[in-house]
Amino acid sequence: MREIVSGVRSLTSRETFRGNRQSKVTMFRTSDTEEFIRLFTAHQVRLQTLALSLIPNYADAEEVLQQASLIIWKKFGEFDRAGGSFFAWASRILSFEAKNYYRRKGRDKLRFDEKFLDVVADRVSEMSDELAERQRLLSDCVARLRPEHQEIIRLRYGQGATVDAVARAAGRTSDAIYNVLSRIRQVLVECVDRQRAMEGRS
């Protein structure tokens, strides 16, 4: 993904001309570039998941995603930033590129019907939306924990510290930290489920 972001920055740092006119493809305001990078970075994991769901081969999926990403950038001016979903818009472009991939690979024995690819893309999009919603609710629930519990979560999952390391930092035994983590997980699961129920989600 760094290559894609770097490519966008490089593309927008140059001025290209067609005759006496500036190319509309490459001439974007700096604010457009930063907005694109912000949105793309926020959704890159979901787009990678979609690419791998449509194209199981990792190398091919990465290549298709990079090609789709350049198209997403070039068409960014068409995206409805007022109220559109960047992921939904970008995933349609990625799905189209995946179809082109299979058309090019049509001589291969294994082929997928385009309707099947549409179903997969829609399902992955739904799952990604649900995951994003759970992550949002989880962040809210973590913010409601006691400060000392937030610190334990930060050390264990934010920094990847071992339970023993967390125990030393907290001045407690490893068994005590295991018990605290178990209780915290239960509290967070109940909090997320409660919040989803309040928002009318199952």
PDB file of C-alpha atoms in Angstrom:
ATOM      1  CA  MET A   1       0.000   0.000   0.000  1.00  0.00           C
ATOM      2  CA  ARG A   2       2.908   2.363   0.603  1.00  0.00           C
ATOM      3  CA  GLU A   3       3.762   2.070  -3.097  1.00  0.00           C
ATOM      4  CA  ILE A   4       0.256   3.258  -4.019  1.00  0.00           C
ATOM      5  CA  VAL A   5       0.328   6.252  -1.691  1.00  0.00           C
ATOM      6  CA  SER A   6       3.857   7.144  -2.813  1.00  0.00           C
ATOM      7  CA  GLY A   7       2.746   6.863  -6.427  1.00  0.00           C
ATOM      8  CA  VAL A   8      -0.114   9.262  -5.843  1.00  0.00           C
ATOM      9  CA  ARG A   9       2.189  11.793  -4.186  1.00  0.00           C
ATOM     10  CA  SER A  10       4.666  11.485  -7.056  1.00  0.00           C
ATOM     11  CA  LEU A  11       1.941  11.838  -9.651  1.00  0.00           C
ATOM     12  CA  THR A  12       0.554  15.013  -8.136  1.00  0.00           C
ATOM     13  CA  SER A  13       3.960  16.579  -7.588  1.00  0.00           C
ATOM     14  CA  ARG A  14       4.560  16.924 -11.341  1.00  0.00           C
ATOM     15  CA  GLU A  15       2.883  19.161 -13.873  1.00  0.00           C
ATOM     16  CA  THR A  16       2.160  17.560 -17.218  1.00  0.00           C
ATOM     17  CA  PHE A  17       1.010  19.398 -20.291  1.00  0.00           C
ATOM     18  CA  ARG A  18      -0.906  18.456 -23.391  1.00  0.00           C
ATOM     19  CA  GLY A  19      -0.068  21.120 -25.886  1.00  0.00           C
ATOM     20  CA  ASN A  20      -0.612  24.378 -23.996  1.00  0.00           C
ATOM     21  CA  ARG A  21      -3.106  22.892 -21.550  1.00  0.00           C
ATOM     22  CA  GLN A  22      -2.434  21.311 -18.179  1.00  0.00           C
ATOM     23  CA  SER A  23      -3.514  17.683 -17.874  1.00  0.00           C
ATOM     24  CA  LYS A  24      -6.650  17.384 -15.780  1.00  0.00           C
ATOM     25  CA  VAL A  25      -5.643  13.844 -14.860  1.00  0.00           C
ATOM     26  CA  THR A  26      -2.599  14.861 -12.841  1.00  0.00           C
ATOM     27  CA  MET A  27      -3.430  18.396 -11.770  1.00  0.00           C
ATOM     28  CA  PHE A  28      -5.192  17.976  -8.428  1.00  0.00           C
ATOM     29  CA  ARG A  29      -5.069  20.387  -5.529  1.00  0.00           C
ATOM     30  CA  THR A  30      -2.947  19.357  -2.564  1.00  0.00           C
ATOM     31  CA  SER A  31      -6.138  19.179  -0.499  1.00  0.00           C
ATOM     32  CA  ASP A  32      -7.556  16.622  -2.958  1.00  0.00           C
ATOM     33  CA  THR A  33      -4.429  14.516  -2.654  1.00  0.00           C
ATOM     34  CA  GLU A  34      -4.469  14.569   1.130  1.00  0.00           C
ATOM     35  CA  GLU A  35      -8.184  13.787   1.242  1.00  0.00           C
ATOM     36  CA  PHE A  36      -7.710  10.830  -1.093  1.00  0.00           C
ATOM     37  CA  ILE A  37      -4.791   9.472   0.943  1.00  0.00           C
ATOM     38  CA  ARG A  38      -6.799   9.875   4.166  1.00  0.00           C
ATOM     39  CA  LEU A  39      -9.788   7.970   2.768  1.00  0.00           C
ATOM     40  CA  PHE A  40      -7.719   5.325   1.011  1.00  0.00           C
ATOM     41  CA  THR A  41      -5.605   4.659   4.092  1.00  0.00           C
ATOM     42  CA  ALA A  42      -8.733   4.372   6.254  1.00  0.00           C
ATOM     43  CA  HIS A  43     -10.225   1.721   3.945  1.00  0.00           C
ATOM     44  CA  GLN A  44      -7.143  -0.052   2.591  1.00  0.00           C
ATOM     45  CA  VAL A  45      -7.502  -3.140   4.817  1.00  0.00           C
ATOM     46  CA  ARG A  46     -11.130  -3.590   3.716  1.00  0.00           C
ATOM     47  CA  LEU A  47     -10.119  -3.199   0.062  1.00  0.00           C
ATOM     48  CA  GLN A  48      -7.343  -5.753   0.533  1.00  0.00           C
ATOM     49  CA  THR A  49      -9.859  -8.152   2.068  1.00  0.00           C
ATOM     50  CA  LEU A  50     -12.181  -7.670  -0.883  1.00  0.00           C
ATOM     51  CA  ALA A  51      -9.352  -8.178  -3.388  1.00  0.00           C
ATOM     52  CA  LEU A  52      -8.281 -11.439  -1.737  1.00  0.00           C
ATOM     53  CA  SER A  53     -11.898 -12.621  -1.601  1.00  0.00           C
ATOM     54  CA  LEU A  54     -12.285 -12.059  -5.342  1.00  0.00           C
ATOM     55  CA  ILE A  55      -8.802 -13.278  -6.327  1.00  0.00           C
ATOM     56  CA  PRO A  56      -7.394 -15.969  -3.978  1.00  0.00           C
ATOM     57  CA  ASN A  57      -3.843 -15.702  -5.347  1.00  0.00           C
ATOM     58  CA  TYR A  58      -2.115 -13.109  -3.167  1.00  0.00           C
ATOM     59  CA  ALA A  59       0.297 -11.772  -5.801  1.00  0.00           C
ATOM     60  CA  ASP A  60      -2.447 -11.404  -8.406  1.00  0.00           C
ATOM     61  CA  ALA A  61      -4.819  -9.833  -5.877  1.00  0.00           C
ATOM     62  CA  GLU A  62      -2.160  -7.285  -4.913  1.00  0.00           C
ATOM     63  CA  GLU A  63      -1.492  -6.452  -8.560  1.00  0.00           C
ATOM     64  CA  VAL A  64      -5.197  -5.968  -9.304  1.00  0.00           C
ATOM     65  CA  LEU A  65      -5.622  -3.856  -6.171  1.00  0.00           C
ATOM     66  CA  GLN A  66      -2.741  -1.596  -7.201  1.00  0.00           C
ATOM     67  CA  GLN A  67      -4.210  -1.178 -10.679  1.00  0.00           C
ATOM     68  CA  ALA A  68      -7.644  -0.452  -9.223  1.00  0.00           C
ATOM     69  CA  SER A  69      -6.139   2.027  -6.766  1.00  0.00           C
ATOM     70  CA  LEU A  70      -4.628   4.091  -9.553  1.00  0.00           C
ATOM     71  CA  ILE A  71      -7.996   4.178 -11.300  1.00  0.00           C
ATOM     72  CA  ILE A  72      -9.695   5.117  -8.033  1.00  0.00           C
ATOM     73  CA  TRP A  73      -7.263   8.015  -7.732  1.00  0.00           C
ATOM     74  CA  LYS A  74      -7.747   9.170 -11.330  1.00  0.00           C
ATOM     75  CA  LYS A  75     -11.529   9.077 -10.884  1.00  0.00           C
ATOM     76  CA  PHE A  76     -11.466  10.634  -7.411  1.00  0.00           C
ATOM     77  CA  GLY A  77     -12.976  13.815  -8.796  1.00  0.00           C
ATOM     78  CA  GLU A  78     -16.149  11.831  -9.577  1.00  0.00           C
ATOM     79  CA  PHE A  79     -16.573  10.642  -5.992  1.00  0.00           C
ATOM     80  CA  ASP A  80     -19.436  12.256  -4.073  1.00  0.00           C
ATOM     81  CA  ARG A  81     -17.565  13.545  -1.037  1.00  0.00           C
ATOM     82  CA  ALA A  82     -20.684  15.214   0.332  1.00  0.00           C
ATOM     83  CA  GLY A  83     -22.441  12.015   1.299  1.00  0.00           C
ATOM     84  CA  GLY A  84     -21.053   9.052  -0.612  1.00  0.00           C
ATOM     85  CA  SER A  85     -19.381   5.973   0.854  1.00  0.00           C
ATOM     86  CA  PHE A  86     -15.754   5.857  -0.287  1.00  0.00           C
ATOM     87  CA  PHE A  87     -15.508   2.112   0.314  1.00  0.00           C
ATOM     88  CA  ALA A  88     -18.695   1.331  -1.638  1.00  0.00           C
ATOM     89  CA  TRP A  89     -17.527   3.524  -4.527  1.00  0.00           C
ATOM     90  CA  ALA A  90     -13.965   2.157  -4.531  1.00  0.00           C
ATOM     91  CA  SER A  91     -15.125  -1.459  -4.185  1.00  0.00           C
ATOM     92  CA  ARG A  92     -17.160  -1.156  -7.401  1.00  0.00           C
ATOM     93  CA  ILE A  93     -14.022  -0.105  -9.257  1.00  0.00           C
ATOM     94  CA  LEU A  94     -12.032  -2.922  -7.651  1.00  0.00           C
ATOM     95  CA  SER A  95     -14.723  -5.461  -8.568  1.00  0.00           C
ATOM     96  CA  PHE A  96     -14.668  -4.270 -12.182  1.00  0.00           C
ATOM     97  CA  GLU A  97     -10.884  -4.683 -12.285  1.00  0.00           C
ATOM     98  CA  ALA A  98     -11.241  -8.188 -10.829  1.00  0.00           C
ATOM     99  CA  LYS A  99     -13.630  -9.046 -13.671  1.00  0.00           C
ATOM    100  CA  ASN A 100     -11.067  -7.736 -16.164  1.00  0.00           C
ATOM    101  CA  TYR A 101      -8.473  -9.952 -14.496  1.00  0.00           C
ATOM    102  CA  TYR A 102     -10.598 -13.049 -15.030  1.00  0.00           C
ATOM    103  CA  ARG A 103     -11.360 -12.031 -18.607  1.00  0.00           C
ATOM    104  CA  ARG A 104      -7.632 -11.833 -19.274  1.00  0.00           C
ATOM    105  CA  LYS A 105      -7.210 -15.201 -17.581  1.00  0.00           C
ATOM    106  CA  GLY A 106     -10.097 -16.688 -19.559  1.00  0.00           C
ATOM    107  CA  ARG A 107      -7.875 -19.339 -21.060  1.00  0.00           C
ATOM    108  CA  ASP A 108      -7.267 -20.806 -17.598  1.00  0.00           C
ATOM    109  CA  LYS A 109      -9.234 -23.816 -16.464  1.00  0.00           C
ATOM    110  CA  LEU A 110     -10.679 -22.102 -13.410  1.00  0.00           C
ATOM    111  CA  ARG A 111     -13.086 -19.275 -14.204  1.00  0.00           C
ATOM    112  CA  PHE A 112     -15.662 -17.428 -12.121  1.00  0.00           C
ATOM    113  CA  ASP A 113     -19.003 -16.185 -13.391  1.00  0.00           C
ATOM    114  CA  GLU A 114     -19.352 -12.393 -13.176  1.00  0.00           C
ATOM    115  CA  LYS A 115     -22.586 -12.711 -11.183  1.00  0.00           C
ATOM    116  CA  PHE A 116     -20.716 -14.832  -8.660  1.00  0.00           C
ATOM    117  CA  LEU A 117     -18.066 -12.109  -8.330  1.00  0.00           C
ATOM    118  CA  ASP A 118     -20.812  -9.527  -7.760  1.00  0.00           C
ATOM    119  CA  VAL A 119     -22.323 -11.652  -4.987  1.00  0.00           C
ATOM    120  CA  VAL A 120     -18.929 -12.134  -3.331  1.00  0.00           C
ATOM    121  CA  ALA A 121     -18.169  -8.412  -3.558  1.00  0.00           C
ATOM    122  CA  ASP A 122     -21.542  -7.480  -2.051  1.00  0.00           C
ATOM    123  CA  ARG A 123     -21.152  -9.980   0.782  1.00  0.00           C
ATOM    124  CA  VAL A 124     -17.613  -8.877   1.625  1.00  0.00           C
ATOM    125  CA  SER A 125     -18.782  -5.261   1.568  1.00  0.00           C
ATOM    126  CA  GLU A 126     -21.574  -6.075   4.026  1.00  0.00           C
ATOM    127  CA  MET A 127     -19.174  -7.952   6.293  1.00  0.00           C
ATOM    128  CA  SER A 128     -16.661  -5.106   6.108  1.00  0.00           C
ATOM    129  CA  ASP A 129     -19.341  -2.583   7.023  1.00  0.00           C
ATOM    130  CA  GLU A 130     -20.344  -4.730   9.997  1.00  0.00           C
ATOM    131  CA  LEU A 131     -16.719  -5.086  11.094  1.00  0.00           C
ATOM    132  CA  ALA A 132     -16.173  -1.332  10.828  1.00  0.00           C
ATOM    133  CA  GLU A 133     -19.306  -0.741  12.911  1.00  0.00           C
ATOM    134  CA  ARG A 134     -18.132  -3.173  15.595  1.00  0.00           C
ATOM    135  CA  GLN A 135     -14.723  -1.491  15.685  1.00  0.00           C
ATOM    136  CA  ARG A 136     -16.389   1.885  16.195  1.00  0.00           C
ATOM    137  CA  LEU A 137     -18.521   0.565  19.035  1.00  0.00           C
ATOM    138  CA  LEU A 138     -15.532  -1.243  20.551  1.00  0.00           C
ATOM    139  CA  SER A 139     -13.538   2.006  20.612  1.00  0.00           C
ATOM    140  CA  ASP A 140     -16.426   3.713  22.389  1.00  0.00           C
ATOM    141  CA  CYS A 141     -16.650   0.890  24.923  1.00  0.00           C
ATOM    142  CA  VAL A 142     -12.898   0.894  25.590  1.00  0.00           C
ATOM    143  CA  ALA A 143     -13.127   4.630  26.305  1.00  0.00           C
ATOM    144  CA  ARG A 144     -15.638   3.831  29.082  1.00  0.00           C
ATOM    145  CA  LEU A 145     -13.249   1.502  30.910  1.00  0.00           C
ATOM    146  CA  ARG A 146     -11.435   2.607  34.035  1.00  0.00           C
ATOM    147  CA  PRO A 147      -8.103   4.318  33.228  1.00  0.00           C
ATOM    148  CA  GLU A 148      -6.061   1.445  34.661  1.00  0.00           C
ATOM    149  CA  HIS A 149      -7.947  -1.046  32.493  1.00  0.00           C
ATOM    150  CA  GLN A 150      -7.470   1.138  29.425  1.00  0.00           C
ATOM    151  CA  GLU A 151      -3.735   1.135  30.120  1.00  0.00           C
ATOM    152  CA  ILE A 152      -3.686  -2.665  30.365  1.00  0.00           C
ATOM    153  CA  ILE A 153      -5.530  -2.904  27.019  1.00  0.00           C
ATOM    154  CA  ARG A 154      -3.134  -0.385  25.464  1.00  0.00           C
ATOM    155  CA  LEU A 155      -0.066  -2.318  26.621  1.00  0.00           C
ATOM    156  CA  ARG A 156      -1.383  -5.778  25.763  1.00  0.00           C
ATOM    157  CA  TYR A 157      -3.067  -5.110  22.409  1.00  0.00           C
ATOM    158  CA  GLY A 158      -1.855  -1.670  21.350  1.00  0.00           C
ATOM    159  CA  GLN A 159       1.841  -2.326  21.944  1.00  0.00           C
ATOM    160  CA  GLY A 160       1.730  -6.124  21.777  1.00  0.00           C
ATOM    161  CA  ALA A 161       3.324  -6.552  25.209  1.00  0.00           C
ATOM    162  CA  THR A 162       3.299  -9.999  26.780  1.00  0.00           C
ATOM    163  CA  VAL A 163       1.117 -10.687  29.808  1.00  0.00           C
ATOM    164  CA  ASP A 164       4.279 -10.940  31.936  1.00  0.00           C
ATOM    165  CA  ALA A 165       5.435  -7.526  30.701  1.00  0.00           C
ATOM    166  CA  VAL A 166       2.023  -6.002  31.421  1.00  0.00           C
ATOM    167  CA  ALA A 167       2.106  -7.554  34.890  1.00  0.00           C
ATOM    168  CA  ARG A 168       5.508  -6.008  35.625  1.00  0.00           C
ATOM    169  CA  ALA A 169       4.351  -2.599  34.374  1.00  0.00           C
ATOM    170  CA  ALA A 170       1.197  -2.785  36.490  1.00  0.00           C
ATOM    171  CA  GLY A 171       2.968  -4.193  39.552  1.00  0.00           C
ATOM    172  CA  ARG A 172       0.726  -7.263  39.592  1.00  0.00           C
ATOM    173  CA  THR A 173       1.098 -10.982  39.008  1.00  0.00           C
ATOM    174  CA  SER A 174       0.641 -12.563  35.595  1.00  0.00           C
ATOM    175  CA  ASP A 175      -2.325 -14.578  36.870  1.00  0.00           C
ATOM    176  CA  ALA A 176      -3.977 -11.380  38.061  1.00  0.00           C
ATOM    177  CA  ILE A 177      -3.517  -9.780  34.614  1.00  0.00           C
ATOM    178  CA  TYR A 178      -4.965 -12.868  32.908  1.00  0.00           C
ATOM    179  CA  ASN A 179      -8.034 -12.573  35.123  1.00  0.00           C
ATOM    180  CA  VAL A 180      -8.359  -8.829  34.491  1.00  0.00           C
ATOM    181  CA  LEU A 181      -8.076  -9.312  30.718  1.00  0.00           C
ATOM    182  CA  SER A 182     -10.746 -12.005  30.841  1.00  0.00           C
ATOM    183  CA  ARG A 183     -13.121  -9.696  32.728  1.00  0.00           C
ATOM    184  CA  ILE A 184     -12.358  -6.785  30.407  1.00  0.00           C
ATOM    185  CA  ARG A 185     -13.095  -8.882  27.329  1.00  0.00           C
ATOM    186  CA  GLN A 186     -16.424  -9.942  28.803  1.00  0.00           C
ATOM    187  CA  VAL A 187     -17.311  -6.350  29.665  1.00  0.00           C
ATOM    188  CA  LEU A 188     -16.424  -5.180  26.159  1.00  0.00           C
ATOM    189  CA  VAL A 189     -18.430  -7.939  24.456  1.00  0.00           C
ATOM    190  CA  GLU A 190     -21.487  -7.089  26.537  1.00  0.00           C
ATOM    191  CA  CYS A 191     -20.988  -3.370  25.910  1.00  0.00           C
ATOM    192  CA  VAL A 192     -20.750  -3.791  22.124  1.00  0.00           C
ATOM    193  CA  ASP A 193     -23.797  -6.090  22.029  1.00  0.00           C
ATOM    194  CA  ARG A 194     -25.761  -3.648  24.162  1.00  0.00           C
ATOM    195  CA  GLN A 195     -24.835  -0.728  21.933  1.00  0.00           C
ATOM    196  CA  ARG A 196     -25.785  -2.647  18.787  1.00  0.00           C
ATOM    197  CA  ALA A 197     -29.139  -3.551  20.332  1.00  0.00           C
ATOM    198  CA  MET A 198     -29.767   0.086  21.225  1.00  0.00           C
ATOM    199  CA  GLU A 199     -29.014   1.106  17.645  1.00  0.00           C
ATOM    200  CA  GLY A 200     -31.380  -1.546  16.308  1.00  0.00           C
ATOM    201  CA  ARG A 201     -28.711  -3.948  15.043  1.00  0.00           C
ATOM    202  CA  SER A 202     -28.460  -7.651  15.763  1.00  0.00           C
TER     203      SER A 202
END
